[in-house]
mmCIF file of C-alpha atoms and ligand atoms in Angstrom:
data_model
loop_
_atom_site.group_PDB
_atom_site.id
_atom_site.type_symbol
_atom_site.label_atom_id
_atom_site.label_comp_id
_atom_site.label_asym_id
_atom_site.label_seq_id
_atom_site.Cartn_x
_atom_site.Cartn_y
_atom_site.Cartn_z
ATOM 1 C CA MET G 5 -31.644 15.867 -35.111
ATOM 2 C CA ALA G 6 -32.699 16.395 -31.526
ATOM 3 C CA THR G 7 -30.961 14.090 -29.155
ATOM 4 C CA GLN G 8 -32.628 12.009 -26.575
ATOM 5 C CA LYS G 9 -29.476 11.606 -24.493
ATOM 6 C CA ARG G 10 -29.298 12.944 -21.007
ATOM 7 C CA PRO G 11 -26.725 15.727 -20.526
ATOM 8 C CA LEU G 12 -23.514 14.870 -18.562
ATOM 9 C CA ASN G 13 -20.846 17.421 -17.724
ATOM 10 C CA LEU G 14 -17.312 16.034 -17.684
ATOM 11 C CA LEU G 15 -14.631 17.818 -15.730
ATOM 12 C CA ILE G 16 -11.238 16.464 -16.828
ATOM 13 C CA ALA G 17 -8.340 17.035 -14.428
ATOM 14 C CA ALA G 18 -4.986 18.278 -15.523
ATOM 15 C CA PRO G 19 -2.380 17.248 -14.984
ATOM 16 C CA ARG G 20 -3.337 13.583 -15.139
ATOM 17 C CA GLY G 21 -1.868 10.383 -16.559
ATOM 18 C CA PHE G 22 1.722 9.657 -17.591
ATOM 19 C CA CYS G 23 4.520 11.270 -15.583
ATOM 20 C CA ALA G 24 8.101 11.743 -16.723
ATOM 21 C CA GLY G 25 9.197 8.531 -14.909
ATOM 22 C CA VAL G 26 6.577 6.434 -16.664
ATOM 23 C CA ASP G 27 7.355 7.902 -20.044
ATOM 24 C CA ARG G 28 11.011 7.178 -19.552
ATOM 25 C CA ALA G 29 10.487 3.625 -18.332
ATOM 26 C CA ILE G 30 8.287 2.676 -21.345
ATOM 27 C CA THR G 31 10.752 4.333 -23.687
ATOM 28 C CA ILE G 32 13.523 2.184 -22.196
ATOM 29 C CA VAL G 33 11.668 -0.986 -22.970
ATOM 30 C CA GLU G 34 10.822 0.130 -26.480
ATOM 31 C CA LEU G 35 14.402 1.203 -27.264
ATOM 32 C CA ALA G 36 15.835 -1.993 -25.837
ATOM 33 C CA ILE G 37 13.563 -4.013 -28.163
ATOM 34 C CA GLU G 38 14.661 -1.855 -31.086
ATOM 35 C CA ARG G 39 18.364 -2.123 -30.231
ATOM 36 C CA TYR G 40 18.686 -5.832 -29.112
ATOM 37 C CA GLY G 41 15.664 -7.328 -30.764
ATOM 38 C CA ALA G 42 12.810 -9.336 -29.060
ATOM 39 C CA PRO G 43 12.591 -10.861 -26.586
ATOM 40 C CA VAL G 44 13.548 -8.297 -23.974
ATOM 41 C CA TYR G 45 12.676 -9.419 -20.454
ATOM 42 C CA VAL G 46 11.148 -7.012 -17.876
ATOM 43 C CA ARG G 47 11.325 -7.772 -14.197
ATOM 44 C CA HIS G 48 7.899 -6.845 -12.685
ATOM 45 C CA GLU G 49 5.208 -4.742 -14.695
ATOM 46 C CA ILE G 50 7.225 -1.874 -16.120
ATOM 47 C CA VAL G 51 4.508 0.379 -14.649
ATOM 48 C CA HIS G 52 1.252 -0.808 -13.002
ATOM 49 C CA ASN G 53 -0.969 -0.778 -16.069
ATOM 50 C CA LYS G 54 -2.317 -3.821 -18.028
ATOM 51 C CA PHE G 55 -2.815 -1.800 -21.275
ATOM 52 C CA VAL G 56 0.840 -0.641 -21.184
ATOM 53 C CA VAL G 57 2.144 -4.114 -20.266
ATOM 54 C CA ASP G 58 0.008 -5.783 -23.074
ATOM 55 C CA SER G 59 1.211 -3.167 -25.622
ATOM 56 C CA LEU G 60 4.782 -3.904 -24.842
ATOM 57 C CA LYS G 61 4.210 -7.723 -24.834
ATOM 58 C CA ALA G 62 2.880 -7.277 -28.459
ATOM 59 C CA LYS G 63 6.213 -5.575 -29.242
ATOM 60 C CA GLY G 64 8.304 -8.384 -27.866
ATOM 61 C CA ALA G 65 8.679 -7.691 -24.082
ATOM 62 C CA VAL G 66 8.311 -10.702 -21.675
ATOM 63 C CA PHE G 67 7.276 -9.882 -18.152
ATOM 64 C CA VAL G 68 8.552 -11.919 -15.163
ATOM 65 C CA ALA G 69 8.299 -11.585 -11.396
ATOM 66 C CA GLU G 70 11.924 -12.473 -10.632
ATOM 67 C CA LEU G 71 15.367 -12.358 -12.153
ATOM 68 C CA ASP G 72 15.642 -16.267 -11.914
ATOM 69 C CA GLN G 73 13.032 -16.453 -14.756
ATOM 70 C CA VAL G 74 15.257 -14.475 -17.148
ATOM 71 C CA PRO G 75 17.258 -16.800 -19.423
ATOM 72 C CA ASP G 76 20.956 -16.261 -19.834
ATOM 73 C CA GLY G 77 22.062 -14.044 -22.747
ATOM 74 C CA VAL G 78 18.836 -11.858 -23.056
ATOM 75 C CA PRO G 79 18.529 -8.296 -21.864
ATOM 76 C CA VAL G 80 16.426 -7.477 -18.865
ATOM 77 C CA VAL G 81 14.811 -4.134 -17.786
ATOM 78 C CA PHE G 82 14.039 -3.396 -14.057
ATOM 79 C CA SER G 83 10.684 -1.573 -13.586
ATOM 80 C CA ALA G 84 10.136 2.052 -12.765
ATOM 81 C CA HIS G 85 9.490 1.216 -9.083
ATOM 82 C CA GLY G 86 13.077 0.289 -8.357
ATOM 83 C CA VAL G 87 14.725 -2.890 -7.081
ATOM 84 C CA PRO G 88 16.744 -3.961 -4.063
ATOM 85 C CA LYS G 89 20.575 -3.778 -4.585
ATOM 86 C CA ALA G 90 20.714 -7.525 -4.656
ATOM 87 C CA VAL G 91 18.924 -7.615 -7.994
ATOM 88 C CA PRO G 92 21.501 -5.740 -10.166
ATOM 89 C CA ALA G 93 24.197 -7.552 -8.183
ATOM 90 C CA LYS G 94 22.710 -10.933 -9.213
ATOM 91 C CA ALA G 95 22.285 -9.718 -12.778
ATOM 92 C CA GLU G 96 25.917 -8.721 -12.886
ATOM 93 C CA ALA G 97 27.027 -12.057 -11.399
ATOM 94 C CA ARG G 98 25.155 -13.750 -14.181
ATOM 95 C CA GLY G 99 26.606 -11.488 -16.843
ATOM 96 C CA LEU G 100 23.194 -10.336 -17.829
ATOM 97 C CA ASN G 101 22.726 -7.121 -19.877
ATOM 98 C CA TYR G 102 20.424 -5.093 -17.622
ATOM 99 C CA LEU G 103 18.808 -1.725 -18.085
ATOM 100 C CA ASP G 104 17.454 0.102 -15.002
ATOM 101 C CA ALA G 105 14.220 1.911 -15.607
ATOM 102 C CA THR G 106 13.833 2.924 -11.954
ATOM 103 C CA CYS G 107 12.375 6.470 -11.901
ATOM 104 C CA PRO G 108 15.206 8.983 -11.081
ATOM 105 C CA LEU G 109 13.011 10.293 -8.249
ATOM 106 C CA VAL G 110 12.884 6.870 -6.687
ATOM 107 C CA SER G 111 16.735 6.469 -7.163
ATOM 108 C CA LYS G 112 17.098 9.747 -5.374
ATOM 109 C CA VAL G 113 15.376 8.258 -2.267
ATOM 110 C CA HIS G 114 17.588 5.202 -2.606
ATOM 111 C CA ARG G 115 20.730 7.300 -2.383
ATOM 112 C CA GLN G 116 19.314 9.331 0.572
ATOM 113 C CA ALA G 117 18.643 6.012 2.406
ATOM 114 C CA GLU G 118 22.183 4.755 1.762
ATOM 115 C CA ARG G 119 23.703 8.067 2.930
ATOM 116 C CA LEU G 120 21.644 8.386 6.104
ATOM 117 C CA VAL G 121 22.479 4.794 7.112
ATOM 118 C CA GLU G 122 26.171 5.423 6.405
ATOM 119 C CA ASN G 123 25.890 8.363 8.791
ATOM 120 C CA GLY G 124 24.610 6.082 11.470
ATOM 121 C CA ARG G 125 20.896 6.961 11.369
ATOM 122 C CA HIS G 126 18.048 4.487 11.666
ATOM 123 C CA ILE G 127 15.309 5.235 9.018
ATOM 124 C CA LEU G 128 11.576 5.373 9.599
ATOM 125 C CA PHE G 129 10.269 4.756 6.123
ATOM 126 C CA ILE G 130 6.708 5.982 5.421
ATOM 127 C CA GLY G 131 5.067 3.729 2.875
ATOM 128 C CA HIS G 132 2.785 0.801 2.067
ATOM 129 C CA ALA G 133 3.970 -2.783 3.026
ATOM 130 C CA GLY G 134 4.565 -5.074 0.149
ATOM 131 C CA HIS G 135 4.748 -2.366 -2.574
ATOM 132 C CA PRO G 136 7.660 -2.945 -4.967
ATOM 133 C CA GLU G 137 8.986 0.600 -4.367
ATOM 134 C CA VAL G 138 9.078 -0.105 -0.634
ATOM 135 C CA ILE G 139 10.871 -3.447 -1.158
ATOM 136 C CA GLY G 140 13.362 -1.773 -3.422
ATOM 137 C CA THR G 141 14.021 1.020 -0.971
ATOM 138 C CA PHE G 142 14.444 -1.335 1.979
ATOM 139 C CA GLY G 143 16.871 -3.267 -0.199
ATOM 140 C CA GLN G 144 19.320 -0.289 -0.387
ATOM 141 C CA VAL G 145 20.394 -0.663 3.294
ATOM 142 C CA PRO G 146 21.396 -3.637 5.470
ATOM 143 C CA GLU G 147 18.542 -5.425 7.197
ATOM 144 C CA GLY G 148 17.286 -3.837 10.407
ATOM 145 C CA ARG G 149 18.349 -0.282 9.464
ATOM 146 C CA MET G 150 14.847 0.717 8.340
ATOM 147 C CA THR G 151 11.343 0.440 9.957
ATOM 148 C CA LEU G 152 8.145 0.717 8.016
ATOM 149 C CA ILE G 153 5.622 3.283 9.132
ATOM 150 C CA GLU G 154 2.273 2.796 7.322
ATOM 151 C CA THR G 155 -0.096 4.821 9.418
ATOM 152 C CA ALA G 156 -0.484 7.593 12.003
ATOM 153 C CA ALA G 157 -0.922 4.885 14.639
ATOM 154 C CA ASP G 158 2.505 3.359 13.592
ATOM 155 C CA ALA G 159 4.076 6.789 14.033
ATOM 156 C CA GLU G 160 2.622 7.050 17.495
ATOM 157 C CA ALA G 161 3.782 3.584 18.476
ATOM 158 C CA VAL G 162 7.350 3.274 17.027
ATOM 159 C CA MET G 163 10.053 2.973 19.585
ATOM 160 C CA PRO G 164 13.410 3.515 18.005
ATOM 161 C CA GLU G 165 16.407 2.212 19.890
ATOM 162 C CA HIS G 166 18.348 5.483 19.484
ATOM 163 C CA PRO G 167 15.630 8.169 19.093
ATOM 164 C CA ASP G 168 18.314 10.873 18.618
ATOM 165 C CA ASP G 169 19.796 9.226 15.559
ATOM 166 C CA ILE G 170 16.752 8.727 13.384
ATOM 167 C CA ALA G 171 15.575 10.007 10.018
ATOM 168 C CA TYR G 172 12.486 9.555 7.875
ATOM 169 C CA LEU G 173 12.027 9.089 4.168
ATOM 170 C CA THR G 174 8.792 8.330 2.179
ATOM 171 C CA GLN G 175 7.520 6.381 -0.791
ATOM 172 C CA THR G 176 7.069 8.739 -3.802
ATOM 173 C CA THR G 177 3.317 8.008 -4.354
ATOM 174 C CA LEU G 178 1.801 8.650 -0.896
ATOM 175 C CA SER G 179 -1.227 10.887 -0.017
ATOM 176 C CA VAL G 180 0.234 14.350 0.481
ATOM 177 C CA ASP G 181 -2.258 15.071 3.376
ATOM 178 C CA ASP G 182 -1.958 11.732 5.237
ATOM 179 C CA THR G 183 1.932 11.874 4.978
ATOM 180 C CA ALA G 184 1.974 15.412 6.420
ATOM 181 C CA GLY G 185 -0.018 14.115 9.411
ATOM 182 C CA ILE G 186 2.395 11.224 9.937
ATOM 183 C CA ILE G 187 5.477 13.469 9.667
ATOM 184 C CA ALA G 188 3.971 15.891 12.167
ATOM 185 C CA ILE G 189 3.584 13.049 14.698
ATOM 186 C CA LEU G 190 7.193 11.904 14.115
ATOM 187 C CA GLU G 191 8.538 15.445 14.424
ATOM 188 C CA LYS G 192 6.624 16.002 17.645
ATOM 189 C CA ARG G 193 7.769 12.732 19.256
ATOM 190 C CA PHE G 194 11.385 12.957 17.939
ATOM 191 C CA PRO G 195 12.408 16.625 17.603
ATOM 192 C CA SER G 196 15.826 15.818 16.291
ATOM 193 C CA ILE G 197 14.573 13.532 13.414
ATOM 194 C CA LYS G 198 16.145 14.344 10.127
ATOM 195 C CA GLY G 199 13.822 14.622 7.068
ATOM 196 C CA PRO G 200 14.514 14.800 3.337
ATOM 197 C CA LYS G 201 15.607 18.124 1.956
ATOM 198 C CA GLY G 202 12.829 18.501 -0.613
ATOM 199 C CA GLU G 203 9.911 16.155 -0.818
ATOM 200 C CA ASP G 204 9.991 12.420 -1.270
ATOM 201 C CA ILE G 205 6.478 12.522 -2.608
ATOM 202 C CA CYS G 206 7.113 13.352 -6.220
ATOM 203 C CA TYR G 207 5.884 16.274 -8.319
ATOM 204 C CA ALA G 208 3.570 14.120 -10.387
ATOM 205 C CA THR G 209 1.870 12.531 -7.338
ATOM 206 C CA SER G 210 1.267 15.917 -5.630
ATOM 207 C CA ASN G 211 0.194 17.674 -8.796
ATOM 208 C CA ARG G 212 -2.318 14.839 -9.664
ATOM 209 C CA GLN G 213 -3.727 14.958 -6.091
ATOM 210 C CA ALA G 214 -4.127 18.786 -6.317
ATOM 211 C CA ALA G 215 -5.815 18.500 -9.703
ATOM 212 C CA VAL G 216 -8.326 15.849 -8.551
ATOM 213 C CA LYS G 217 -9.182 17.917 -5.452
ATOM 214 C CA GLU G 218 -9.921 20.829 -7.816
ATOM 215 C CA ILE G 219 -12.438 18.872 -9.906
ATOM 216 C CA ALA G 220 -13.970 16.938 -6.993
ATOM 217 C CA ARG G 221 -15.150 20.294 -5.561
ATOM 218 C CA ARG G 222 -17.399 20.679 -8.640
ATOM 219 C CA CYS G 223 -18.668 17.185 -9.255
ATOM 220 C CA GLU G 224 -20.758 14.434 -7.682
ATOM 221 C CA ALA G 225 -18.661 11.475 -8.832
ATOM 222 C CA VAL G 226 -15.081 10.888 -10.069
ATOM 223 C CA PHE G 227 -13.582 8.166 -12.245
ATOM 224 C CA VAL G 228 -9.874 7.498 -11.727
ATOM 225 C CA ILE G 229 -8.347 5.504 -14.571
ATOM 226 C CA GLY G 230 -5.806 3.255 -13.078
ATOM 227 C CA ALA G 231 -4.956 -0.199 -11.641
ATOM 228 C CA PRO G 232 -5.689 -1.451 -8.217
ATOM 229 C CA ASN G 233 -2.016 -2.163 -7.697
ATOM 230 C CA SER G 234 -1.134 1.354 -8.687
ATOM 231 C CA SER G 235 -0.378 3.220 -5.475
ATOM 232 C CA ASN G 236 -0.675 6.734 -6.894
ATOM 233 C CA SER G 237 -3.954 5.921 -8.639
ATOM 234 C CA VAL G 238 -5.506 4.481 -5.512
ATOM 235 C CA ARG G 239 -4.381 7.636 -3.617
ATOM 236 C CA LEU G 240 -6.324 9.726 -6.244
ATOM 237 C CA VAL G 241 -9.500 7.734 -5.377
ATOM 238 C CA GLU G 242 -8.990 8.454 -1.604
ATOM 239 C CA VAL G 243 -8.290 12.098 -2.196
ATOM 240 C CA ALA G 244 -11.465 12.558 -4.309
ATOM 241 C CA GLU G 245 -13.538 10.679 -1.580
ATOM 242 C CA ARG G 246 -12.158 12.990 1.136
ATOM 243 C CA GLU G 247 -13.621 15.924 -0.856
ATOM 244 C CA GLY G 248 -16.951 14.339 -0.317
ATOM 245 C CA VAL G 249 -17.575 12.767 -3.772
ATOM 246 C CA ARG G 250 -18.073 9.114 -4.891
ATOM 247 C CA ALA G 251 -14.937 7.919 -6.628
ATOM 248 C CA LYS G 252 -14.355 4.779 -8.684
ATOM 249 C CA LEU G 253 -11.084 3.253 -9.833
ATOM 250 C CA ILE G 254 -11.595 1.933 -13.419
ATOM 251 C CA GLY G 255 -9.097 0.085 -15.612
ATOM 252 C CA ARG G 256 -10.740 1.201 -18.888
ATOM 253 C CA ALA G 257 -14.073 2.106 -20.530
ATOM 254 C CA SER G 258 -15.523 -1.435 -20.500
ATOM 255 C CA ASP G 259 -15.432 -1.349 -16.625
ATOM 256 C CA ILE G 260 -17.976 1.379 -16.474
ATOM 257 C CA ASP G 261 -21.402 0.419 -15.103
ATOM 258 C CA PHE G 262 -23.704 3.190 -16.322
ATOM 259 C CA SER G 263 -25.990 2.711 -13.275
ATOM 260 C CA TRP G 264 -23.160 4.295 -11.177
ATOM 261 C CA LEU G 265 -24.030 7.566 -12.977
ATOM 262 C CA ASP G 266 -27.670 7.606 -11.981
ATOM 263 C CA GLY G 267 -28.376 11.124 -10.622
ATOM 264 C CA VAL G 268 -24.885 12.348 -11.474
ATOM 265 C CA THR G 269 -24.909 15.581 -13.497
ATOM 266 C CA THR G 270 -21.168 16.433 -13.355
ATOM 267 C CA LEU G 271 -18.589 13.669 -13.511
ATOM 268 C CA GLY G 272 -14.893 14.168 -12.926
ATOM 269 C CA ILE G 273 -12.193 12.157 -14.722
ATOM 270 C CA THR G 274 -8.528 11.742 -13.961
ATOM 271 C CA ALA G 275 -5.855 9.094 -14.562
ATOM 272 C CA GLY G 276 -2.991 7.799 -12.461
ATOM 273 C CA ALA G 277 0.630 8.294 -13.496
ATOM 274 C CA SER G 278 0.754 4.859 -15.161
ATOM 275 C CA ALA G 279 -2.490 5.194 -17.218
ATOM 276 C CA PRO G 280 -2.125 6.300 -20.863
ATOM 277 C CA GLU G 281 -4.153 9.081 -22.354
ATOM 278 C CA VAL G 282 -5.812 6.746 -24.907
ATOM 279 C CA LEU G 283 -7.697 5.220 -22.013
ATOM 280 C CA VAL G 284 -9.060 8.697 -20.956
ATOM 281 C CA ARG G 285 -10.163 9.214 -24.642
ATOM 282 C CA GLU G 286 -11.745 5.763 -24.595
ATOM 283 C CA VAL G 287 -13.713 6.575 -21.435
ATOM 284 C CA VAL G 288 -14.912 9.923 -22.774
ATOM 285 C CA ASP G 289 -16.025 8.254 -26.085
ATOM 286 C CA HIS G 290 -17.821 5.512 -24.303
ATOM 287 C CA LEU G 291 -19.711 8.098 -22.194
ATOM 288 C CA GLN G 292 -20.634 9.954 -25.326
ATOM 289 C CA GLU G 293 -22.479 6.854 -26.619
ATOM 290 C CA ARG G 294 -24.841 7.146 -23.714
ATOM 291 C CA PHE G 295 -24.862 10.806 -22.663
ATOM 292 C CA ASP G 296 -24.895 14.200 -24.267
ATOM 293 C CA VAL G 297 -21.408 15.078 -22.966
ATOM 294 C CA HIS G 298 -20.076 18.514 -22.306
ATOM 295 C CA GLU G 299 -16.410 18.320 -21.768
ATOM 296 C CA GLU G 300 -14.169 20.745 -19.838
ATOM 297 C CA THR G 301 -10.552 20.393 -18.904
ATOM 298 C CA VAL G 302 -9.719 21.919 -15.582
ATOM 299 C CA ALA G 303 -6.066 22.952 -15.946
ATOM 300 C CA GLY G 304 -3.751 23.057 -12.920
ATOM 301 C CA VAL G 305 -0.023 23.457 -12.924
ATOM 302 C CA GLN G 306 1.823 22.766 -16.210
ATOM 303 C CA GLU G 307 4.424 19.947 -16.038
ATOM 304 C CA ARG G 308 7.633 20.184 -18.019
ATOM 305 C CA MET G 309 9.686 17.479 -16.371
ATOM 306 C CA VAL G 310 11.606 15.210 -18.694
ATOM 307 C CA PHE G 311 14.177 12.578 -17.549
ATOM 308 C CA LYS G 312 17.252 11.546 -19.411
ATOM 309 C CA LEU G 313 17.540 7.992 -20.673
ATOM 310 C CA PRO G 314 20.257 5.768 -19.223
ATOM 311 C CA ARG G 315 23.602 6.130 -20.954
ATOM 312 C CA GLY G 316 23.906 3.764 -23.812
ATOM 313 C CA LEU G 317 20.334 3.970 -24.927
ATOM 314 C CA GLU G 318 20.353 7.811 -25.568
ATOM 315 C CA ALA G 319 21.951 7.273 -28.994
ATOM 316 C CA ALA G 320 19.533 4.459 -29.954
HETATM 317 C C1 LIG V 28 7.339 4.190 -10.069
HETATM 318 C C2 LIG V 28 7.178 5.070 -9.025
HETATM 319 O O1 LIG V 28 4.081 3.292 -7.383
HETATM 320 P P1 LIG V 28 2.792 3.121 -8.127
HETATM 321 O O2 LIG V 28 2.169 1.816 -7.668
HETATM 322 O O3 LIG V 28 1.927 4.301 -8.077
HETATM 323 O O4 LIG V 28 3.302 2.790 -9.638
HETATM 324 P P2 LIG V 28 2.577 2.933 -11.055
HETATM 325 O O5 LIG V 28 3.366 2.047 -11.961
HETATM 326 O O6 LIG V 28 1.124 2.961 -11.003
HETATM 327 O O7 LIG V 28 2.914 4.432 -11.438
HETATM 328 C C3 LIG V 28 4.203 4.817 -11.876
HETATM 329 C C4 LIG V 28 5.207 4.876 -10.934
HETATM 330 C C5 LIG V 28 6.375 4.061 -10.986
HETATM 331 C C6 LIG V 28 5.123 5.654 -9.785
HETATM 332 N N1 LIG V 28 6.120 5.751 -8.874
HETATM 333 FE FE1 LIG V 29 8.688 8.987 -10.881
HETATM 334 FE FE2 LIG V 29 6.778 10.287 -9.635
HETATM 335 FE FE3 LIG V 29 6.237 9.140 -11.898
HETATM 336 FE FE4 LIG V 29 6.763 7.673 -9.767
HETATM 337 S S1 LIG V 29 5.031 9.026 -10.136
HETATM 338 S S2 LIG V 29 7.518 7.347 -11.776
HETATM 339 S S3 LIG V 29 8.261 8.856 -8.682
HETATM 340 S S4 LIG V 29 7.735 10.917 -11.517
#
């Protein structure tokens, strides 16, 4: 039967969606429920995705903002974004059984921060104010030893007390391009500034940004599946926009307003590191109801990263 639907080309970015840190964090909550039984408390959204959080709630997870809301005697998981040192310390003082789902790549930045401060350096931390990862990283060092740099203007303006004893570190989910600009300013102003050995922006963040750039070059609009509080997802929207396309952050298929696609013949789709693949399929299926969809996956680098589970849960 001839179809009346208008054709729509879909370019689906790869890699997209879950990274190794998110996979690990969700598995930790699931295994904790299996091992200890429900309820298992989780401090902060395990990852910034409502679908993931709701699925875990259905299995017996209870999400709270602060440790004070966790009753005595129940296990608690710390989210993938990391926590200030005071949080596990408080949990220990209360005798709580806690499991740390902080991504190992965030923990690596925590250890770098500690070491730099031990060696007498003041840290300029490039990140976004109020984000839980930034709060967690600031909480690794004594107050006053780290200064937040959010923008190029901040990098131009910062006046460290001892400019020869400074270092910089970054949040893991920043824009690769913006961060390079900020670091260039810092290195020009403070030639002896110490930087991280590898990259603090993680492999998943940079791979997803490269992949969305690739599809954005070939389409008129891009949908990024992710949450407004998901830093890496919001960065994907910005990266697509910089390539000159219209980009929309959507939580899931039901957020789509088909009028956004008026005049669009090729639409790009990607997903942030905390957005499950089922939501990508749901979006494609939803578009298929309205359009004669032609789907193409645009494959970039292959990811093979897998992180070990915390000791104790491995055998579960
Ligand atoms: C921990 C570190 O940090 P962001 O807001 O992008 O977190 P999200 O939960 O969306 O993604 C997973 C994640 C967790 C990323 N980096
Ligand atoms: Fe870890 Fe990167 Fe995933 Fe964040 S985006 S959880 S730092 S792998």
